[in-house]
Amino acid sequence: MISGSHDVQTSADVSNINSQFELPNPHGRAGGACTAALLQVLYDANDRGDIDMSWVDALREMREILLEKGFDQIPQLTSSRMIHVTDPFGITPPSFDPSCNKQRAVLIGINYKGQKGQLSGCHNDVHNVAQYLQEVQGFRNENITILMDDGMHKPPTKSAILSAFKRLVKQTKEGDVVFCHYSGHGGRLLDDNGDEDDGYDETLIPLDFKKSGQIRDDDLLKILIHPMPANVTMTCLMDCCHSGTVLDLPYRFVGDGDHVEMEMNDRVNFTDALWTGVSVAAGVVAGNAIADAVAPEMMILGGGPNAIHEYSDTGCCAVS
């Protein structure tokens, strides 16, 4: 998962991505800083034919772009397995075979029109991500599910979001590629089951949160991460506040310029029942990543994808 912020950070809404970020034919003016920065990095790499851009290169470039534009978010990558961050960045791996596998995406954008904390760029984020996935990554329109509160798509209520994730898991098979994007508000709630060291669950805030409540990181782990078939490559881009560990993944790389490899995410509680039977003995020893020593169970996380990447962002206003 790629995230634009730590759990305690907030995300940022950009008033004019046309002037602040270099995206080809962006939709609208406003947008999320994390989404815009990542897309700029990916488009630039594609334009120069850079197929060897690494994960660390991508996150550090994101950080540089954000700093240049006046944003203090620190992008980070979390993953279901220890990966070499110097390996090439990839949404669709070279092993993907379109003749027998599919690329699927769930894209969610919530502007909360008429509510306190209304945003302006989340719909544009979804359109811009969809454009990149189709034009550069080769995703087919019929395999992209979009939830937005724009009056034209299915509204991103709590039940609709969870149903979309459940359907995605059900449709996906070994060898498929999955991309999930969320642009909207994120939050924190007091931990309700004792599995968070800091006492808080990170959350996604659906359109109808006042009536139906928020979506906890525990819900996402149970519904989206844990049941995903093995050997699926899933990338998630979370452009919202407090998104650093919203998927509760065990390994983390912070794109702050100081970190050079992934490390065990000490915010993930491996005593949770969902991790029972998963070997987590492997980690980082003496500062050296030991990906080759990770037990097979850890690579798959109890039957889940063997390559879930999570990215995130922070800086938006609070919703009440």
PDB file of C-alpha atoms in Angstrom:
ATOM      1  CA  MET A   1       0.000   0.000   0.000  1.00  0.00           C
ATOM      2  CA  ILE A   2       1.248   3.467  -0.861  1.00  0.00           C
ATOM      3  CA  SER A   3       0.219   6.117   1.609  1.00  0.00           C
ATOM      4  CA  GLY A   4       0.979   9.806   1.714  1.00  0.00           C
ATOM      5  CA  SER A   5       1.155  10.101   5.462  1.00  0.00           C
ATOM      6  CA  HIS A   6       1.820   8.497   8.804  1.00  0.00           C
ATOM      7  CA  ASP A   7      -1.098   7.447  11.018  1.00  0.00           C
ATOM      8  CA  VAL A   8      -0.878  10.731  12.937  1.00  0.00           C
ATOM      9  CA  GLN A   9      -0.627  12.932   9.830  1.00  0.00           C
ATOM     10  CA  THR A  10      -3.360  14.533   7.770  1.00  0.00           C
ATOM     11  CA  SER A  11      -3.612  14.685   3.964  1.00  0.00           C
ATOM     12  CA  ALA A  12      -3.834  17.660   1.629  1.00  0.00           C
ATOM     13  CA  ASP A  13      -6.328  18.798  -1.001  1.00  0.00           C
ATOM     14  CA  VAL A  14      -4.693  20.711  -3.878  1.00  0.00           C
ATOM     15  CA  SER A  15      -6.691  23.623  -5.304  1.00  0.00           C
ATOM     16  CA  ASN A  16      -5.152  23.505  -8.775  1.00  0.00           C
ATOM     17  CA  ILE A  17      -3.312  20.372  -9.900  1.00  0.00           C
ATOM     18  CA  ASN A  18      -3.070  21.820 -13.423  1.00  0.00           C
ATOM     19  CA  SER A  19      -0.560  24.421 -12.280  1.00  0.00           C
ATOM     20  CA  GLN A  20       1.080  22.564  -9.369  1.00  0.00           C
ATOM     21  CA  PHE A  21       1.565  19.092 -10.858  1.00  0.00           C
ATOM     22  CA  GLU A  22       2.609  17.935 -14.325  1.00  0.00           C
ATOM     23  CA  LEU A  23      -0.145  15.506 -15.333  1.00  0.00           C
ATOM     24  CA  PRO A  24      -1.314  14.930 -18.925  1.00  0.00           C
ATOM     25  CA  ASN A  25      -4.855  16.299 -19.394  1.00  0.00           C
ATOM     26  CA  PRO A  26      -5.883  16.137 -15.719  1.00  0.00           C
ATOM     27  CA  HIS A  27      -9.576  16.136 -14.838  1.00  0.00           C
ATOM     28  CA  GLY A  28     -10.725  19.314 -13.096  1.00  0.00           C
ATOM     29  CA  ARG A  29      -8.612  21.653 -10.999  1.00  0.00           C
ATOM     30  CA  ALA A  30      -8.572  20.250  -7.467  1.00  0.00           C
ATOM     31  CA  GLY A  31      -7.077  16.936  -6.377  1.00  0.00           C
ATOM     32  CA  GLY A  32      -5.249  15.067  -3.636  1.00  0.00           C
ATOM     33  CA  ALA A  33      -1.563  15.868  -3.211  1.00  0.00           C
ATOM     34  CA  CYS A  34      -0.571  12.216  -2.759  1.00  0.00           C
ATOM     35  CA  THR A  35      -2.443  11.010  -5.834  1.00  0.00           C
ATOM     36  CA  ALA A  36      -1.143  13.858  -8.002  1.00  0.00           C
ATOM     37  CA  ALA A  37       2.464  13.379  -6.846  1.00  0.00           C
ATOM     38  CA  LEU A  38       2.466   9.631  -7.493  1.00  0.00           C
ATOM     39  CA  LEU A  39       0.871  10.047 -10.920  1.00  0.00           C
ATOM     40  CA  GLN A  40       3.452  12.679 -11.852  1.00  0.00           C
ATOM     41  CA  VAL A  41       6.256  10.314 -10.843  1.00  0.00           C
ATOM     42  CA  LEU A  42       4.738   7.419 -12.804  1.00  0.00           C
ATOM     43  CA  TYR A  43       4.022   9.472 -15.933  1.00  0.00           C
ATOM     44  CA  ASP A  44       7.537  10.946 -15.870  1.00  0.00           C
ATOM     45  CA  ALA A  45       9.057   7.465 -15.606  1.00  0.00           C
ATOM     46  CA  ASN A  46       6.871   6.226 -18.454  1.00  0.00           C
ATOM     47  CA  ASP A  47       7.775   9.200 -20.671  1.00  0.00           C
ATOM     48  CA  ARG A  48      11.498   8.608 -20.232  1.00  0.00           C
ATOM     49  CA  GLY A  49      11.127   4.848 -20.639  1.00  0.00           C
ATOM     50  CA  ASP A  50      12.449   4.167 -17.149  1.00  0.00           C
ATOM     51  CA  ILE A  51      11.413   0.583 -16.480  1.00  0.00           C
ATOM     52  CA  ASP A  52      13.978   0.258 -13.699  1.00  0.00           C
ATOM     53  CA  MET A  53      12.652   2.980 -11.378  1.00  0.00           C
ATOM     54  CA  SER A  54      12.686   1.427  -7.929  1.00  0.00           C
ATOM     55  CA  TRP A  55      10.199   1.658  -5.087  1.00  0.00           C
ATOM     56  CA  VAL A  56      12.601   3.849  -3.143  1.00  0.00           C
ATOM     57  CA  ASP A  57      13.109   6.099  -6.167  1.00  0.00           C
ATOM     58  CA  ALA A  58       9.352   6.494  -6.616  1.00  0.00           C
ATOM     59  CA  LEU A  59       8.637   7.375  -2.987  1.00  0.00           C
ATOM     60  CA  ARG A  60      11.584   9.741  -2.702  1.00  0.00           C
ATOM     61  CA  GLU A  61      10.550  11.492  -5.908  1.00  0.00           C
ATOM     62  CA  MET A  62       7.043  11.805  -4.472  1.00  0.00           C
ATOM     63  CA  ARG A  63       8.502  13.330  -1.319  1.00  0.00           C
ATOM     64  CA  GLU A  64      10.591  15.815  -3.331  1.00  0.00           C
ATOM     65  CA  ILE A  65       7.588  16.868  -5.406  1.00  0.00           C
ATOM     66  CA  LEU A  66       5.420  17.317  -2.328  1.00  0.00           C
ATOM     67  CA  LEU A  67       8.086  19.382  -0.564  1.00  0.00           C
ATOM     68  CA  GLU A  68       8.579  21.511  -3.668  1.00  0.00           C
ATOM     69  CA  LYS A  69       4.830  22.233  -3.723  1.00  0.00           C
ATOM     70  CA  GLY A  70       4.781  23.110  -0.019  1.00  0.00           C
ATOM     71  CA  PHE A  71       3.332  19.867   1.411  1.00  0.00           C
ATOM     72  CA  ASP A  72       4.936  18.135   4.384  1.00  0.00           C
ATOM     73  CA  GLN A  73       3.478  14.650   3.923  1.00  0.00           C
ATOM     74  CA  ILE A  74       5.911  11.743   4.056  1.00  0.00           C
ATOM     75  CA  PRO A  75       4.937   8.942   1.632  1.00  0.00           C
ATOM     76  CA  GLN A  76       5.398   5.396   2.838  1.00  0.00           C
ATOM     77  CA  LEU A  77       5.094   1.914   1.437  1.00  0.00           C
ATOM     78  CA  THR A  78       3.726  -0.984   3.443  1.00  0.00           C
ATOM     79  CA  SER A  79       3.660  -4.534   2.194  1.00  0.00           C
ATOM     80  CA  SER A  80       2.487  -8.022   3.076  1.00  0.00           C
ATOM     81  CA  ARG A  81       6.023  -9.321   2.634  1.00  0.00           C
ATOM     82  CA  MET A  82       9.562  -8.055   2.884  1.00  0.00           C
ATOM     83  CA  ILE A  83      10.505  -6.678  -0.523  1.00  0.00           C
ATOM     84  CA  HIS A  84      13.726  -5.166  -1.786  1.00  0.00           C
ATOM     85  CA  VAL A  85      12.810  -1.507  -2.216  1.00  0.00           C
ATOM     86  CA  THR A  86      15.592  -1.194  -4.804  1.00  0.00           C
ATOM     87  CA  ASP A  87      13.654  -3.589  -7.060  1.00  0.00           C
ATOM     88  CA  PRO A  88      11.699  -2.002  -9.942  1.00  0.00           C
ATOM     89  CA  PHE A  89       8.419  -0.337  -9.009  1.00  0.00           C
ATOM     90  CA  GLY A  90       5.537  -2.221 -10.563  1.00  0.00           C
ATOM     91  CA  ILE A  91       1.742  -2.278 -10.563  1.00  0.00           C
ATOM     92  CA  THR A  92       1.557  -4.980 -13.224  1.00  0.00           C
ATOM     93  CA  PRO A  93       4.421  -7.520 -12.897  1.00  0.00           C
ATOM     94  CA  PRO A  94       6.267  -8.816 -15.986  1.00  0.00           C
ATOM     95  CA  SER A  95       4.804 -12.276 -15.299  1.00  0.00           C
ATOM     96  CA  PHE A  96       1.229 -11.047 -15.902  1.00  0.00           C
ATOM     97  CA  ASP A  97      -0.432 -12.949 -18.768  1.00  0.00           C
ATOM     98  CA  PRO A  98      -3.457 -11.079 -20.208  1.00  0.00           C
ATOM     99  CA  SER A  99      -4.545 -14.175 -22.105  1.00  0.00           C
ATOM    100  CA  CYS A 100      -5.540 -15.941 -18.891  1.00  0.00           C
ATOM    101  CA  ASN A 101      -5.581 -13.263 -16.200  1.00  0.00           C
ATOM    102  CA  LYS A 102      -7.229  -9.895 -15.628  1.00  0.00           C
ATOM    103  CA  GLN A 103      -6.402  -6.506 -14.171  1.00  0.00           C
ATOM    104  CA  ARG A 104      -9.133  -5.237 -11.864  1.00  0.00           C
ATOM    105  CA  ALA A 105      -9.557  -1.977  -9.975  1.00  0.00           C
ATOM    106  CA  VAL A 106     -11.822  -0.400  -7.365  1.00  0.00           C
ATOM    107  CA  LEU A 107     -11.589   3.400  -7.301  1.00  0.00           C
ATOM    108  CA  ILE A 108     -13.371   5.437  -4.617  1.00  0.00           C
ATOM    109  CA  GLY A 109     -13.690   9.221  -4.492  1.00  0.00           C
ATOM    110  CA  ILE A 110     -15.757  11.083  -1.882  1.00  0.00           C
ATOM    111  CA  ASN A 111     -16.237  14.867  -1.844  1.00  0.00           C
ATOM    112  CA  TYR A 112     -18.910  14.865   0.936  1.00  0.00           C
ATOM    113  CA  LYS A 113     -20.916  17.567  -0.830  1.00  0.00           C
ATOM    114  CA  GLY A 114     -23.065  19.519   1.599  1.00  0.00           C
ATOM    115  CA  GLN A 115     -21.360  18.040   4.660  1.00  0.00           C
ATOM    116  CA  LYS A 116     -18.906  19.613   7.072  1.00  0.00           C
ATOM    117  CA  GLY A 117     -15.396  19.022   5.773  1.00  0.00           C
ATOM    118  CA  GLN A 118     -16.481  19.002   2.124  1.00  0.00           C
ATOM    119  CA  LEU A 119     -13.633  18.207  -0.283  1.00  0.00           C
ATOM    120  CA  SER A 120     -13.265  19.256  -3.908  1.00  0.00           C
ATOM    121  CA  GLY A 121     -10.728  17.039  -5.638  1.00  0.00           C
ATOM    122  CA  CYS A 122     -11.536  13.417  -4.842  1.00  0.00           C
ATOM    123  CA  HIS A 123     -13.620  12.829  -7.977  1.00  0.00           C
ATOM    124  CA  ASN A 124     -10.821  14.267 -10.102  1.00  0.00           C
ATOM    125  CA  ASP A 125      -8.371  11.913  -8.380  1.00  0.00           C
ATOM    126  CA  VAL A 126     -10.458   8.923  -9.410  1.00  0.00           C
ATOM    127  CA  HIS A 127     -10.724  10.082 -13.026  1.00  0.00           C
ATOM    128  CA  ASN A 128      -6.975  10.742 -13.189  1.00  0.00           C
ATOM    129  CA  VAL A 129      -6.085   7.344 -11.696  1.00  0.00           C
ATOM    130  CA  ALA A 130      -8.519   5.578 -14.044  1.00  0.00           C
ATOM    131  CA  GLN A 131      -6.959   7.377 -17.009  1.00  0.00           C
ATOM    132  CA  TYR A 132      -3.460   6.291 -15.978  1.00  0.00           C
ATOM    133  CA  LEU A 133      -4.499   2.686 -15.358  1.00  0.00           C
ATOM    134  CA  GLN A 134      -6.144   2.412 -18.775  1.00  0.00           C
ATOM    135  CA  GLU A 135      -3.677   4.370 -20.904  1.00  0.00           C
ATOM    136  CA  VAL A 136      -0.399   3.224 -19.335  1.00  0.00           C
ATOM    137  CA  GLN A 137      -1.110   0.002 -17.435  1.00  0.00           C
ATOM    138  CA  GLY A 138      -3.632  -1.463 -19.897  1.00  0.00           C
ATOM    139  CA  PHE A 139      -6.588  -1.911 -17.525  1.00  0.00           C
ATOM    140  CA  ARG A 140      -9.903  -2.397 -19.322  1.00  0.00           C
ATOM    141  CA  ASN A 141     -12.773  -0.050 -18.499  1.00  0.00           C
ATOM    142  CA  GLU A 142     -15.203  -2.903 -17.805  1.00  0.00           C
ATOM    143  CA  ASN A 143     -12.913  -4.202 -15.054  1.00  0.00           C
ATOM    144  CA  ILE A 144     -12.783  -0.866 -13.196  1.00  0.00           C
ATOM    145  CA  THR A 145     -15.394  -0.282 -10.476  1.00  0.00           C
ATOM    146  CA  ILE A 146     -15.926   3.381  -9.559  1.00  0.00           C
ATOM    147  CA  LEU A 147     -17.777   4.653  -6.482  1.00  0.00           C
ATOM    148  CA  MET A 148     -18.286   8.439  -6.272  1.00  0.00           C
ATOM    149  CA  ASP A 149     -20.826  10.854  -4.796  1.00  0.00           C
ATOM    150  CA  ASP A 150     -21.273  12.683  -8.102  1.00  0.00           C
ATOM    151  CA  GLY A 151     -24.831  11.624  -8.954  1.00  0.00           C
ATOM    152  CA  MET A 152     -23.620   9.494 -11.872  1.00  0.00           C
ATOM    153  CA  HIS A 153     -21.865   6.591 -10.160  1.00  0.00           C
ATOM    154  CA  LYS A 154     -22.893   4.351  -7.316  1.00  0.00           C
ATOM    155  CA  PRO A 155     -22.482   6.392  -4.113  1.00  0.00           C
ATOM    156  CA  PRO A 156     -19.604   5.344  -1.819  1.00  0.00           C
ATOM    157  CA  THR A 157     -21.644   4.394   1.229  1.00  0.00           C
ATOM    158  CA  LYS A 158     -20.171   2.051   3.817  1.00  0.00           C
ATOM    159  CA  SER A 159     -22.122  -0.929   2.477  1.00  0.00           C
ATOM    160  CA  ALA A 160     -21.241  -0.107  -1.140  1.00  0.00           C
ATOM    161  CA  ILE A 161     -17.516   0.161  -0.371  1.00  0.00           C
ATOM    162  CA  LEU A 162     -17.424  -3.101   1.570  1.00  0.00           C
ATOM    163  CA  SER A 163     -19.521  -4.846  -1.104  1.00  0.00           C
ATOM    164  CA  ALA A 164     -17.153  -3.636  -3.829  1.00  0.00           C
ATOM    165  CA  PHE A 165     -14.163  -5.044  -1.930  1.00  0.00           C
ATOM    166  CA  LYS A 166     -15.933  -8.355  -1.284  1.00  0.00           C
ATOM    167  CA  ARG A 167     -16.879  -8.653  -4.961  1.00  0.00           C
ATOM    168  CA  LEU A 168     -13.302  -7.829  -5.972  1.00  0.00           C
ATOM    169  CA  VAL A 169     -11.974 -10.651  -3.790  1.00  0.00           C
ATOM    170  CA  LYS A 170     -14.584 -13.078  -5.151  1.00  0.00           C
ATOM    171  CA  GLN A 171     -13.779 -12.250  -8.799  1.00  0.00           C
ATOM    172  CA  THR A 172      -9.996 -12.263  -8.454  1.00  0.00           C
ATOM    173  CA  LYS A 173      -7.986 -15.408  -9.106  1.00  0.00           C
ATOM    174  CA  GLU A 174      -4.335 -16.424  -8.918  1.00  0.00           C
ATOM    175  CA  GLY A 175      -2.176 -14.403 -11.304  1.00  0.00           C
ATOM    176  CA  ASP A 176      -4.537 -11.418 -11.506  1.00  0.00           C
ATOM    177  CA  VAL A 177      -3.522  -7.814 -10.844  1.00  0.00           C
ATOM    178  CA  VAL A 178      -5.577  -5.606  -8.512  1.00  0.00           C
ATOM    179  CA  PHE A 179      -5.447  -1.856  -7.900  1.00  0.00           C
ATOM    180  CA  CYS A 180      -7.456  -0.088  -5.189  1.00  0.00           C
ATOM    181  CA  HIS A 181      -7.584   3.683  -4.772  1.00  0.00           C
ATOM    182  CA  TYR A 182      -9.316   5.701  -2.067  1.00  0.00           C
ATOM    183  CA  SER A 183      -9.507   9.490  -2.085  1.00  0.00           C
ATOM    184  CA  GLY A 184     -11.506  11.011   0.740  1.00  0.00           C
ATOM    185  CA  HIS A 185     -11.385  11.533   4.477  1.00  0.00           C
ATOM    186  CA  GLY A 186      -9.583   9.160   6.800  1.00  0.00           C
ATOM    187  CA  GLY A 187      -9.877   9.075  10.551  1.00  0.00           C
ATOM    188  CA  ARG A 188      -9.028   7.407  13.841  1.00  0.00           C
ATOM    189  CA  LEU A 189     -11.329   5.702  16.332  1.00  0.00           C
ATOM    190  CA  LEU A 190     -10.547   4.275  19.736  1.00  0.00           C
ATOM    191  CA  ASP A 191      -9.413   0.678  19.280  1.00  0.00           C
ATOM    192  CA  ASP A 192     -12.328  -1.626  20.054  1.00  0.00           C
ATOM    193  CA  ASN A 193     -10.500  -4.964  20.356  1.00  0.00           C
ATOM    194  CA  GLY A 194      -7.076  -4.222  21.843  1.00  0.00           C
ATOM    195  CA  ASP A 195      -5.026  -4.905  18.706  1.00  0.00           C
ATOM    196  CA  GLU A 196      -3.523  -1.412  18.282  1.00  0.00           C
ATOM    197  CA  ASP A 197      -0.414  -0.395  20.206  1.00  0.00           C
ATOM    198  CA  ASP A 198      -1.359   3.288  20.000  1.00  0.00           C
ATOM    199  CA  GLY A 199      -4.949   2.626  21.098  1.00  0.00           C
ATOM    200  CA  TYR A 200      -6.516   3.758  17.820  1.00  0.00           C
ATOM    201  CA  ASP A 201      -7.893   2.061  14.703  1.00  0.00           C
ATOM    202  CA  GLU A 202      -7.252   3.900  11.445  1.00  0.00           C
ATOM    203  CA  THR A 203     -10.383   4.347   9.337  1.00  0.00           C
ATOM    204  CA  LEU A 204     -11.868   5.234   5.971  1.00  0.00           C
ATOM    205  CA  ILE A 205     -14.820   7.603   6.224  1.00  0.00           C
ATOM    206  CA  PRO A 206     -17.668   6.631   3.856  1.00  0.00           C
ATOM    207  CA  LEU A 207     -20.285   9.027   2.539  1.00  0.00           C
ATOM    208  CA  ASP A 208     -22.895   7.921   5.108  1.00  0.00           C
ATOM    209  CA  PHE A 209     -20.545   7.712   8.098  1.00  0.00           C
ATOM    210  CA  LYS A 210     -22.935   9.630  10.352  1.00  0.00           C
ATOM    211  CA  LYS A 211     -25.547   6.905   9.911  1.00  0.00           C
ATOM    212  CA  SER A 212     -23.469   3.785   9.224  1.00  0.00           C
ATOM    213  CA  GLY A 213     -20.156   4.518  10.927  1.00  0.00           C
ATOM    214  CA  GLN A 214     -16.579   4.403   9.671  1.00  0.00           C
ATOM    215  CA  ILE A 215     -14.636   1.526   8.110  1.00  0.00           C
ATOM    216  CA  ARG A 216     -11.922   0.329  10.491  1.00  0.00           C
ATOM    217  CA  ASP A 217      -8.549  -1.053   9.448  1.00  0.00           C
ATOM    218  CA  ASP A 218      -9.642  -4.341  11.056  1.00  0.00           C
ATOM    219  CA  ASP A 219     -12.573  -4.490   8.600  1.00  0.00           C
ATOM    220  CA  LEU A 220     -10.277  -3.948   5.622  1.00  0.00           C
ATOM    221  CA  LEU A 221      -7.894  -6.659   6.820  1.00  0.00           C
ATOM    222  CA  LYS A 222     -10.734  -9.163   7.192  1.00  0.00           C
ATOM    223  CA  ILE A 223     -12.658  -8.286   4.019  1.00  0.00           C
ATOM    224  CA  LEU A 224     -10.026  -7.208   1.489  1.00  0.00           C
ATOM    225  CA  ILE A 225      -6.575  -8.413   2.538  1.00  0.00           C
ATOM    226  CA  HIS A 226      -6.891 -11.734   4.324  1.00  0.00           C
ATOM    227  CA  PRO A 227      -9.259 -13.530   1.850  1.00  0.00           C
ATOM    228  CA  MET A 228      -7.527 -12.372  -1.353  1.00  0.00           C
ATOM    229  CA  PRO A 229      -6.275 -15.413  -3.351  1.00  0.00           C
ATOM    230  CA  ALA A 230      -2.581 -16.276  -3.325  1.00  0.00           C
ATOM    231  CA  ASN A 231      -0.248 -15.043  -6.066  1.00  0.00           C
ATOM    232  CA  VAL A 232      -2.240 -11.884  -6.721  1.00  0.00           C
ATOM    233  CA  THR A 233      -0.388  -8.581  -7.022  1.00  0.00           C
ATOM    234  CA  MET A 234      -2.475  -5.876  -5.359  1.00  0.00           C
ATOM    235  CA  THR A 235      -1.489  -2.224  -5.097  1.00  0.00           C
ATOM    236  CA  CYS A 236      -3.484   0.193  -2.946  1.00  0.00           C
ATOM    237  CA  LEU A 237      -3.162   3.977  -3.029  1.00  0.00           C
ATOM    238  CA  MET A 238      -4.704   5.602   0.053  1.00  0.00           C
ATOM    239  CA  ASP A 239      -4.968   9.387  -0.293  1.00  0.00           C
ATOM    240  CA  CYS A 240      -6.464  10.268   3.070  1.00  0.00           C
ATOM    241  CA  CYS A 241      -5.564  11.299   6.599  1.00  0.00           C
ATOM    242  CA  HIS A 242      -4.126   8.771   9.059  1.00  0.00           C
ATOM    243  CA  SER A 243      -3.541   6.229   6.290  1.00  0.00           C
ATOM    244  CA  GLY A 244      -0.111   4.897   7.238  1.00  0.00           C
ATOM    245  CA  THR A 245      -1.328   1.505   8.521  1.00  0.00           C
ATOM    246  CA  VAL A 246      -4.939   1.508   7.359  1.00  0.00           C
ATOM    247  CA  LEU A 247      -4.412  -1.963   5.835  1.00  0.00           C
ATOM    248  CA  ASP A 248      -2.442  -3.269   8.845  1.00  0.00           C
ATOM    249  CA  LEU A 249       0.385  -4.671   6.689  1.00  0.00           C
ATOM    250  CA  PRO A 250       3.523  -5.983   8.444  1.00  0.00           C
ATOM    251  CA  TYR A 251       6.409  -4.368   6.540  1.00  0.00           C
ATOM    252  CA  ARG A 252       7.075  -0.688   5.988  1.00  0.00           C
ATOM    253  CA  PHE A 253       9.382   1.644   4.077  1.00  0.00           C
ATOM    254  CA  VAL A 254       9.268   5.392   4.762  1.00  0.00           C
ATOM    255  CA  GLY A 255      10.212   7.698   1.892  1.00  0.00           C
ATOM    256  CA  ASP A 256      11.811  10.364   4.081  1.00  0.00           C
ATOM    257  CA  GLY A 257      15.274  10.137   2.548  1.00  0.00           C
ATOM    258  CA  ASP A 258      16.750   8.470   5.639  1.00  0.00           C
ATOM    259  CA  HIS A 259      15.403   4.921   5.306  1.00  0.00           C
ATOM    260  CA  VAL A 260      17.085   2.614   2.793  1.00  0.00           C
ATOM    261  CA  GLU A 261      15.153  -0.636   3.261  1.00  0.00           C
ATOM    262  CA  MET A 262      11.930  -2.108   4.571  1.00  0.00           C
ATOM    263  CA  GLU A 263      11.551  -2.885   8.228  1.00  0.00           C
ATOM    264  CA  MET A 264       9.074  -4.728  10.390  1.00  0.00           C
ATOM    265  CA  ASN A 265       6.107  -2.430  11.030  1.00  0.00           C
ATOM    266  CA  ASP A 266       6.015  -2.232  14.818  1.00  0.00           C
ATOM    267  CA  ARG A 267       2.474  -0.850  14.671  1.00  0.00           C
ATOM    268  CA  VAL A 268       1.087  -4.167  13.409  1.00  0.00           C
ATOM    269  CA  ASN A 269      -0.106  -6.467  16.186  1.00  0.00           C
ATOM    270  CA  PHE A 270       0.739 -10.045  15.201  1.00  0.00           C
ATOM    271  CA  THR A 271      -1.172 -11.504  18.141  1.00  0.00           C
ATOM    272  CA  ASP A 272      -4.379 -10.729  16.249  1.00  0.00           C
ATOM    273  CA  ALA A 273      -6.298 -13.875  15.316  1.00  0.00           C
ATOM    274  CA  LEU A 274      -5.965 -13.113  11.602  1.00  0.00           C
ATOM    275  CA  TRP A 275      -2.210 -13.559  11.850  1.00  0.00           C
ATOM    276  CA  THR A 276      -2.363 -16.862  13.741  1.00  0.00           C
ATOM    277  CA  GLY A 277      -0.340 -19.493  11.917  1.00  0.00           C
ATOM    278  CA  VAL A 278       1.547 -16.909   9.874  1.00  0.00           C
ATOM    279  CA  SER A 279       5.275 -16.995  10.471  1.00  0.00           C
ATOM    280  CA  VAL A 280       6.576 -13.580  11.474  1.00  0.00           C
ATOM    281  CA  ALA A 281       9.886 -14.690  12.921  1.00  0.00           C
ATOM    282  CA  ALA A 282      11.731 -13.172   9.972  1.00  0.00           C
ATOM    283  CA  GLY A 283      12.389  -9.468  10.111  1.00  0.00           C
ATOM    284  CA  VAL A 284      15.257  -7.059   9.930  1.00  0.00           C
ATOM    285  CA  VAL A 285      18.496  -8.175  11.527  1.00  0.00           C
ATOM    286  CA  ALA A 286      21.458  -5.855  12.049  1.00  0.00           C
ATOM    287  CA  GLY A 287      19.945  -3.407   9.560  1.00  0.00           C
ATOM    288  CA  ASN A 288      19.919  -5.904   6.701  1.00  0.00           C
ATOM    289  CA  ALA A 289      16.729  -6.937   4.946  1.00  0.00           C
ATOM    290  CA  ILE A 290      16.392 -10.712   4.946  1.00  0.00           C
ATOM    291  CA  ALA A 291      13.685 -11.173   2.344  1.00  0.00           C
ATOM    292  CA  ASP A 292      15.192 -14.467   1.214  1.00  0.00           C
ATOM    293  CA  ALA A 293      14.699 -15.894   4.694  1.00  0.00           C
ATOM    294  CA  VAL A 294      11.017 -15.009   5.002  1.00  0.00           C
ATOM    295  CA  ALA A 295       8.952 -18.129   5.565  1.00  0.00           C
ATOM    296  CA  PRO A 296       6.575 -19.049   2.720  1.00  0.00           C
ATOM    297  CA  GLU A 297       3.559 -18.352   4.923  1.00  0.00           C
ATOM    298  CA  MET A 298       4.728 -14.794   5.344  1.00  0.00           C
ATOM    299  CA  MET A 299       4.916 -14.298   1.611  1.00  0.00           C
ATOM    300  CA  ILE A 300       1.219 -15.096   1.292  1.00  0.00           C
ATOM    301  CA  LEU A 301      -0.125 -13.978   4.671  1.00  0.00           C
ATOM    302  CA  GLY A 302      -2.482 -16.821   5.320  1.00  0.00           C
ATOM    303  CA  GLY A 303      -3.770 -17.212   1.780  1.00  0.00           C
ATOM    304  CA  GLY A 304      -3.746 -13.544   0.819  1.00  0.00           C
ATOM    305  CA  PRO A 305      -1.836 -12.008  -2.099  1.00  0.00           C
ATOM    306  CA  ASN A 306       1.909 -12.496  -2.078  1.00  0.00           C
ATOM    307  CA  ALA A 307       2.472  -8.878  -3.062  1.00  0.00           C
ATOM    308  CA  ILE A 308       0.185  -6.302  -1.531  1.00  0.00           C
ATOM    309  CA  HIS A 309       1.631  -2.826  -1.741  1.00  0.00           C
ATOM    310  CA  GLU A 310       0.084   0.025   0.193  1.00  0.00           C
ATOM    311  CA  TYR A 311       0.817   3.752  -0.320  1.00  0.00           C
ATOM    312  CA  SER A 312      -0.608   6.696   1.733  1.00  0.00           C
ATOM    313  CA  ASP A 313      -0.930  10.503   2.265  1.00  0.00           C
ATOM    314  CA  THR A 314      -2.001  13.042   5.040  1.00  0.00           C
ATOM    315  CA  GLY A 315      -3.143  16.712   5.815  1.00  0.00           C
ATOM    316  CA  CYS A 316      -6.893  17.087   5.320  1.00  0.00           C
ATOM    317  CA  CYS A 317      -9.466  18.553   7.632  1.00  0.00           C
ATOM    318  CA  ALA A 318     -11.405  16.661  10.256  1.00  0.00           C
ATOM    319  CA  VAL A 319     -14.952  15.433   9.764  1.00  0.00           C
ATOM    320  CA  SER A 320     -17.471  15.432  12.565  1.00  0.00           C
TER     321      SER A 320
END
